[in-house]
PDB file of C-alpha atoms in Angstrom:
ATOM      1  CA  GLY R   1      -1.371  34.681  42.772  1.00  0.00           C
ATOM      2  CA  ALA R   2      -2.442  31.717  43.861  1.00  0.00           C
ATOM      3  CA  GLY R   3      -5.816  31.087  43.443  1.00  0.00           C
ATOM      4  CA  GLN R   4      -6.188  34.155  41.444  1.00  0.00           C
ATOM      5  CA  TRP R   5      -6.519  34.382  37.781  1.00  0.00           C
ATOM      6  CA  GLU R   6      -3.515  37.110  36.304  1.00  0.00           C
ATOM      7  CA  PRO R   7      -4.533  38.567  32.516  1.00  0.00           C
ATOM      8  CA  GLN R   8      -2.457  37.313  29.771  1.00  0.00           C
ATOM      9  CA  ASP R   9      -1.803  37.623  26.319  1.00  0.00           C
ATOM     10  CA  LEU R  10      -3.180  35.447  23.808  1.00  0.00           C
ATOM     11  CA  ASN R  11      -1.981  34.973  20.578  1.00  0.00           C
ATOM     12  CA  LEU R  12      -3.907  33.093  17.872  1.00  0.00           C
ATOM     13  CA  HIS R  13      -3.100  32.269  14.727  1.00  0.00           C
ATOM     14  CA  ILE R  14      -5.698  31.707  12.200  1.00  0.00           C
ATOM     15  CA  ARG R  15      -4.938  29.892   8.893  1.00  0.00           C
ATOM     16  CA  SER R  16      -6.570  30.423   5.643  1.00  0.00           C
ATOM     17  CA  ALA R  17      -7.549  27.292   3.200  1.00  0.00           C
ATOM     18  CA  ASP R  18      -4.215  28.204   1.161  1.00  0.00           C
ATOM     19  CA  GLU R  19      -1.906  28.054   3.803  1.00  0.00           C
ATOM     20  CA  ILE R  20      -3.800  24.474   5.435  1.00  0.00           C
ATOM     21  CA  VAL R  21      -3.280  23.178   1.945  1.00  0.00           C
ATOM     22  CA  ILE R  22       0.909  24.372   1.717  1.00  0.00           C
ATOM     23  CA  HIS R  23       1.137  22.814   5.355  1.00  0.00           C
ATOM     24  CA  THR R  24      -0.119  19.504   3.955  1.00  0.00           C
ATOM     25  CA  ALA R  25       1.315  19.768   1.139  1.00  0.00           C
ATOM     26  CA  GLY R  26       4.520  20.370   3.386  1.00  0.00           C
ATOM     27  CA  ALA R  27       3.859  16.860   4.938  1.00  0.00           C
ATOM     28  CA  TRP R  28       3.600  15.176   2.320  1.00  0.00           C
ATOM     29  CA  ARG R  29       6.800  16.289   0.784  1.00  0.00           C
ATOM     30  CA  LYS R  30       8.675  15.309   3.838  1.00  0.00           C
ATOM     31  CA  ALA R  31       7.017  11.868   3.446  1.00  0.00           C
ATOM     32  CA  TYR R  32       8.150  11.706   0.223  1.00  0.00           C
ATOM     33  CA  SER R  33      11.843  12.582   0.880  1.00  0.00           C
ATOM     34  CA  ASP R  34      11.687   9.990   3.769  1.00  0.00           C
ATOM     35  CA  LEU R  35      11.461   7.304   1.594  1.00  0.00           C
ATOM     36  CA  ARG R  36      14.297   8.027  -0.219  1.00  0.00           C
ATOM     37  CA  ASN R  37      15.171   4.552  -2.465  1.00  0.00           C
ATOM     38  CA  LEU R  38      12.627   2.930  -0.884  1.00  0.00           C
ATOM     39  CA  SER R  39      10.163   3.684  -3.810  1.00  0.00           C
ATOM     40  CA  LEU R  40       8.138   0.452  -3.637  1.00  0.00           C
ATOM     41  CA  LEU R  41       5.860  -0.886  -1.456  1.00  0.00           C
ATOM     42  CA  GLU R  42       4.549  -4.423  -0.670  1.00  0.00           C
ATOM     43  CA  ILE R  43       1.562  -5.819   0.571  1.00  0.00           C
ATOM     44  CA  VAL R  44       1.021  -8.570   2.550  1.00  0.00           C
ATOM     45  CA  GLY R  45      -1.311 -10.952   4.282  1.00  0.00           C
ATOM     46  CA  ALA R  46      -4.494  -9.845   2.588  1.00  0.00           C
ATOM     47  CA  SER R  47      -7.032 -12.592   2.634  1.00  0.00           C
ATOM     48  CA  GLY R  48     -10.306 -14.137   1.787  1.00  0.00           C
ATOM     49  CA  ALA R  49     -12.066 -11.074  -0.793  1.00  0.00           C
ATOM     50  CA  ALA R  50      -9.210  -9.039  -0.445  1.00  0.00           C
ATOM     51  CA  ALA R  51      -6.580 -11.403  -1.250  1.00  0.00           C
ATOM     52  CA  ASP R  52      -5.529  -9.326  -4.666  1.00  0.00           C
ATOM     53  CA  ILE R  53      -4.714  -6.608  -2.796  1.00  0.00           C
ATOM     54  CA  ASN R  54      -1.192  -8.277  -2.350  1.00  0.00           C
ATOM     55  CA  GLY R  55       1.715  -7.681  -4.024  1.00  0.00           C
ATOM     56  CA  ILE R  56       3.713  -4.805  -4.676  1.00  0.00           C
ATOM     57  CA  TYR R  57       3.191  -0.939  -5.404  1.00  0.00           C
ATOM     58  CA  GLU R  58       5.029   1.562  -6.941  1.00  0.00           C
ATOM     59  CA  LEU R  59       5.357   5.210  -6.159  1.00  0.00           C
ATOM     60  CA  ARG R  60       3.662   7.666  -8.458  1.00  0.00           C
ATOM     61  CA  PRO R  61       5.142  10.905  -8.412  1.00  0.00           C
ATOM     62  CA  SER R  62       3.553  12.799 -10.492  1.00  0.00           C
ATOM     63  CA  TYR R  63       0.765  12.477  -7.559  1.00  0.00           C
ATOM     64  CA  LEU R  64       3.126  14.550  -5.260  1.00  0.00           C
ATOM     65  CA  GLU R  65       2.415  17.765  -7.439  1.00  0.00           C
ATOM     66  CA  MET R  66      -1.338  16.699  -6.431  1.00  0.00           C
ATOM     67  CA  GLY R  67      -0.602  16.998  -2.716  1.00  0.00           C
ATOM     68  CA  SER R  68      -0.080  13.886  -1.916  1.00  0.00           C
ATOM     69  CA  LEU R  69       1.720  10.290  -2.450  1.00  0.00           C
ATOM     70  CA  ILE R  70      -0.323   7.568  -4.174  1.00  0.00           C
ATOM     71  CA  PHE R  71       0.612   4.321  -5.009  1.00  0.00           C
ATOM     72  CA  GLN R  72      -0.272   1.601  -8.077  1.00  0.00           C
ATOM     73  CA  SER R  73      -0.099  -2.223  -7.811  1.00  0.00           C
ATOM     74  CA  ARG R  74       2.193  -3.681  -9.945  1.00  0.00           C
ATOM     75  CA  ALA R  75       0.031  -6.834 -10.904  1.00  0.00           C
ATOM     76  CA  HIS R  76      -3.451  -5.069 -11.333  1.00  0.00           C
ATOM     77  CA  GLU R  77      -3.017  -1.300 -13.111  1.00  0.00           C
ATOM     78  CA  GLY R  78      -6.580  -0.652 -11.577  1.00  0.00           C
ATOM     79  CA  ILE R  79      -5.513  -1.225  -7.583  1.00  0.00           C
ATOM     80  CA  TRP R  80      -4.189   2.038  -5.724  1.00  0.00           C
ATOM     81  CA  LEU R  81      -2.978   2.870  -2.387  1.00  0.00           C
ATOM     82  CA  TYR R  82      -4.024   6.279  -1.572  1.00  0.00           C
ATOM     83  CA  PRO R  83      -4.768   8.796   1.030  1.00  0.00           C
ATOM     84  CA  GLY R  84      -8.504   9.169   1.501  1.00  0.00           C
ATOM     85  CA  LYS R  85     -10.608  12.661   2.329  1.00  0.00           C
ATOM     86  CA  ASP R  86     -11.491  10.728   5.628  1.00  0.00           C
ATOM     87  CA  LYS R  87      -7.311  10.857   6.786  1.00  0.00           C
ATOM     88  CA  ARG R  88      -6.766   7.014   6.276  1.00  0.00           C
ATOM     89  CA  TRP R  89      -5.240   5.159   3.825  1.00  0.00           C
ATOM     90  CA  TRP R  90      -6.999   3.153   1.234  1.00  0.00           C
ATOM     91  CA  VAL R  91      -6.794   0.259  -1.217  1.00  0.00           C
ATOM     92  CA  SER R  92      -9.121   0.548  -3.749  1.00  0.00           C
ATOM     93  CA  ASN R  93      -9.622   1.201  -7.507  1.00  0.00           C
ATOM     94  CA  THR R  94      -9.110   3.928  -9.918  1.00  0.00           C
ATOM     95  CA  GLN R  95     -12.540   5.894  -9.573  1.00  0.00           C
ATOM     96  CA  SER R  96     -12.339   5.532  -5.739  1.00  0.00           C
ATOM     97  CA  LYS R  97      -8.291   6.838  -6.005  1.00  0.00           C
ATOM     98  CA  GLU R  98      -9.214   9.638  -8.142  1.00  0.00           C
ATOM     99  CA  ASN R  99     -12.279  10.629  -6.211  1.00  0.00           C
ATOM    100  CA  ARG R 100     -10.131   9.718  -2.529  1.00  0.00           C
ATOM    101  CA  ASP R 101     -13.250   7.940  -1.288  1.00  0.00           C
ATOM    102  CA  SER R 102     -13.839   6.126   1.308  1.00  0.00           C
ATOM    103  CA  GLY R 103     -14.058   2.668   0.200  1.00  0.00           C
ATOM    104  CA  GLY R 104     -12.544  -0.274  -1.429  1.00  0.00           C
ATOM    105  CA  TRP R 105     -10.761  -3.725  -0.060  1.00  0.00           C
ATOM    106  CA  ALA R 106      -8.317  -2.298   2.890  1.00  0.00           C
ATOM    107  CA  CYS R 107      -8.242   0.679   5.237  1.00  0.00           C
ATOM    108  CA  SER R 108      -5.967   1.757   8.067  1.00  0.00           C
ATOM    109  CA  GLY R 109      -6.784   4.083  11.203  1.00  0.00           C
ATOM    110  CA  THR R 110      -7.260   7.719  10.830  1.00  0.00           C
ATOM    111  CA  CYS R 111      -3.608   9.402  10.491  1.00  0.00           C
ATOM    112  CA  GLU R 112      -1.707  12.876   9.695  1.00  0.00           C
ATOM    113  CA  ALA R 113      -1.130  13.996   6.662  1.00  0.00           C
ATOM    114  CA  GLY R 114       2.459  13.288   5.704  1.00  0.00           C
ATOM    115  CA  THR R 115       2.136   9.702   7.738  1.00  0.00           C
ATOM    116  CA  LEU R 116       3.354   6.805   5.340  1.00  0.00           C
ATOM    117  CA  PRO R 117       1.117   3.742   5.168  1.00  0.00           C
ATOM    118  CA  THR R 118       4.178   1.621   6.334  1.00  0.00           C
ATOM    119  CA  ALA R 119       3.538   4.022   9.985  1.00  0.00           C
ATOM    120  CA  ALA R 120      -0.436   3.771   9.460  1.00  0.00           C
ATOM    121  CA  GLU R 121      -1.874   1.572  12.360  1.00  0.00           C
ATOM    122  CA  ASP R 122      -5.245  -0.183  12.569  1.00  0.00           C
ATOM    123  CA  TRP R 123      -5.463  -1.641   9.025  1.00  0.00           C
ATOM    124  CA  LEU R 124      -9.317  -3.033   8.452  1.00  0.00           C
ATOM    125  CA  LEU R 125      -9.830  -5.883   5.546  1.00  0.00           C
ATOM    126  CA  TRP R 126     -13.057  -5.571   3.495  1.00  0.00           C
ATOM    127  CA  GLN R 127     -14.444  -9.313   3.444  1.00  0.00           C
ATOM    128  CA  GLY R 128     -17.848  -9.020   1.458  1.00  0.00           C
ATOM    129  CA  SER R 129     -20.919 -10.805   4.188  1.00  0.00           C
ATOM    130  CA  GLU R 130     -18.832 -10.646   7.155  1.00  0.00           C
ATOM    131  CA  GLY R 131     -17.799  -6.594   6.731  1.00  0.00           C
ATOM    132  CA  TRP R 132     -14.480  -4.529   7.705  1.00  0.00           C
ATOM    133  CA  ILE R 133     -11.963  -7.511  10.043  1.00  0.00           C
ATOM    134  CA  SER R 134      -8.814  -6.748  11.595  1.00  0.00           C
ATOM    135  CA  GLU R 135      -6.545  -8.974   9.789  1.00  0.00           C
ATOM    136  CA  PRO R 136      -3.288  -9.111  12.581  1.00  0.00           C
ATOM    137  CA  ARG R 137      -1.139 -10.553   9.391  1.00  0.00           C
ATOM    138  CA  PHE R 138      -1.855  -7.678   7.233  1.00  0.00           C
ATOM    139  CA  HIS R 139       1.441  -5.319   6.826  1.00  0.00           C
ATOM    140  CA  VAL R 140       2.627  -2.698   4.496  1.00  0.00           C
ATOM    141  CA  TRP R 141       6.933  -2.630   3.965  1.00  0.00           C
ATOM    142  CA  ALA R 142       9.172  -0.557   2.292  1.00  0.00           C
ATOM    143  CA  LYS R 143      10.964  -1.733  -0.807  1.00  0.00           C
ATOM    144  CA  THR R 144      14.051  -0.966  -2.731  1.00  0.00           C
ATOM    145  CA  PRO R 145      14.021  -2.162  -6.315  1.00  0.00           C
ATOM    146  CA  GLN R 146      17.042  -4.791  -5.089  1.00  0.00           C
ATOM    147  CA  ASP R 147      14.659  -6.329  -2.209  1.00  0.00           C
ATOM    148  CA  VAL R 148      11.547  -7.106  -5.287  1.00  0.00           C
ATOM    149  CA  ASP R 149      14.480  -8.073  -7.500  1.00  0.00           C
ATOM    150  CA  ALA R 150      15.589 -10.587  -4.951  1.00  0.00           C
ATOM    151  CA  ILE R 151      12.027 -11.352  -4.097  1.00  0.00           C
ATOM    152  CA  ALA R 152      11.406 -12.050  -7.779  1.00  0.00           C
ATOM    153  CA  ALA R 153      14.469 -14.546  -8.223  1.00  0.00           C
ATOM    154  CA  HIS R 154      13.624 -16.277  -5.355  1.00  0.00           C
ATOM    155  CA  LYS R 155      10.143 -17.506  -5.784  1.00  0.00           C
ATOM    156  CA  TRP R 156      11.563 -18.374  -9.938  1.00  0.00           C
ATOM    157  CA  ALA R 157      13.988 -20.779  -8.072  1.00  0.00           C
ATOM    158  CA  GLU R 158      11.300 -22.203  -6.012  1.00  0.00           C
ATOM    159  CA  ALA R 159       9.222 -22.471  -8.785  1.00  0.00           C
ATOM    160  CA  VAL R 160      11.662 -23.993 -11.201  1.00  0.00           C
ATOM    161  CA  SER R 161      12.347 -26.393  -8.091  1.00  0.00           C
ATOM    162  CA  LYS R 162       9.146 -27.449  -7.900  1.00  0.00           C
ATOM    163  CA  LEU R 163       8.415 -27.952 -11.765  1.00  0.00           C
ATOM    164  CA  MET R 164      12.018 -29.741 -11.839  1.00  0.00           C
ATOM    165  CA  SER R 165      10.516 -32.008  -9.334  1.00  0.00           C
ATOM    166  CA  THR R 166       6.912 -33.075 -10.956  1.00  0.00           C
ATOM    167  CA  PRO R 167       7.121 -35.010 -13.550  1.00  0.00           C
ATOM    168  CA  LEU R 168       5.243 -33.189 -16.474  1.00  0.00           C
ATOM    169  CA  LEU R 169       4.363 -36.349 -18.604  1.00  0.00           C
ATOM    170  CA  ARG R 170       4.086 -39.915 -17.656  1.00  0.00           C
ATOM    171  CA  ILE R 171       3.737 -42.950 -20.236  1.00  0.00           C
ATOM    172  CA  GLU R 172       3.411 -46.021 -19.500  1.00  0.00           C
ATOM    173  CA  GLY R 173       2.591 -49.729 -20.771  1.00  0.00           C
ATOM    174  CA  VAL R 174       4.627 -48.794 -24.544  1.00  0.00           C
ATOM    175  CA  GLU R 175       5.932 -52.514 -25.975  1.00  0.00           C
ATOM    176  CA  GLY R 176       7.983 -53.098 -28.710  1.00  0.00           C
ATOM    177  CA  MET R 177      11.369 -52.374 -29.854  1.00  0.00           C
ATOM    178  CA  MET R 178      11.067 -48.670 -29.169  1.00  0.00           C
ATOM    179  CA  ALA R 179       9.699 -49.049 -25.343  1.00  0.00           C
ATOM    180  CA  PRO R 180      13.437 -48.175 -24.083  1.00  0.00           C
ATOM    181  CA  ALA R 181      13.730 -45.172 -25.563  1.00  0.00           C
ATOM    182  CA  ILE R 182      10.369 -43.820 -24.628  1.00  0.00           C
TER     183      ILE R 182
END
């Protein structure tokens, strides 16, 4: 009745450490499946001391067998995007990645196992003496190889256009009969 406690059956599920590992690995396998053809990530908007982390990151499937998704920078082979022990995504060096340390140039807010870096929130960037700062322009985007190829082609076209509009060598003050040829 109202205001009285009624006895109820209590179901308590205790998971072993092995069951937790299996659950976590399953979450990462689902995240891997969700990526499908989007096996590349692009980090944009990092500035200051963290500017070198901008660029394309490739999924390293071999790490899935170890229980998570890990991405490696194409431009800097020693820079990685990985989930740390503290349930945050980190952008850091190889040693920190191997130990899943909490430290580096960028980190997300805490998130559950299986959360892709594209869905992680509250990213912070390390800015040396300024410490950790929030950068609203910082994003992690999923990309297809075709997206990345198109971006590279566009950048090459821009570079060639700029190069063609800028004189490479200017010779002035030439005199004599060969002057018109120079």
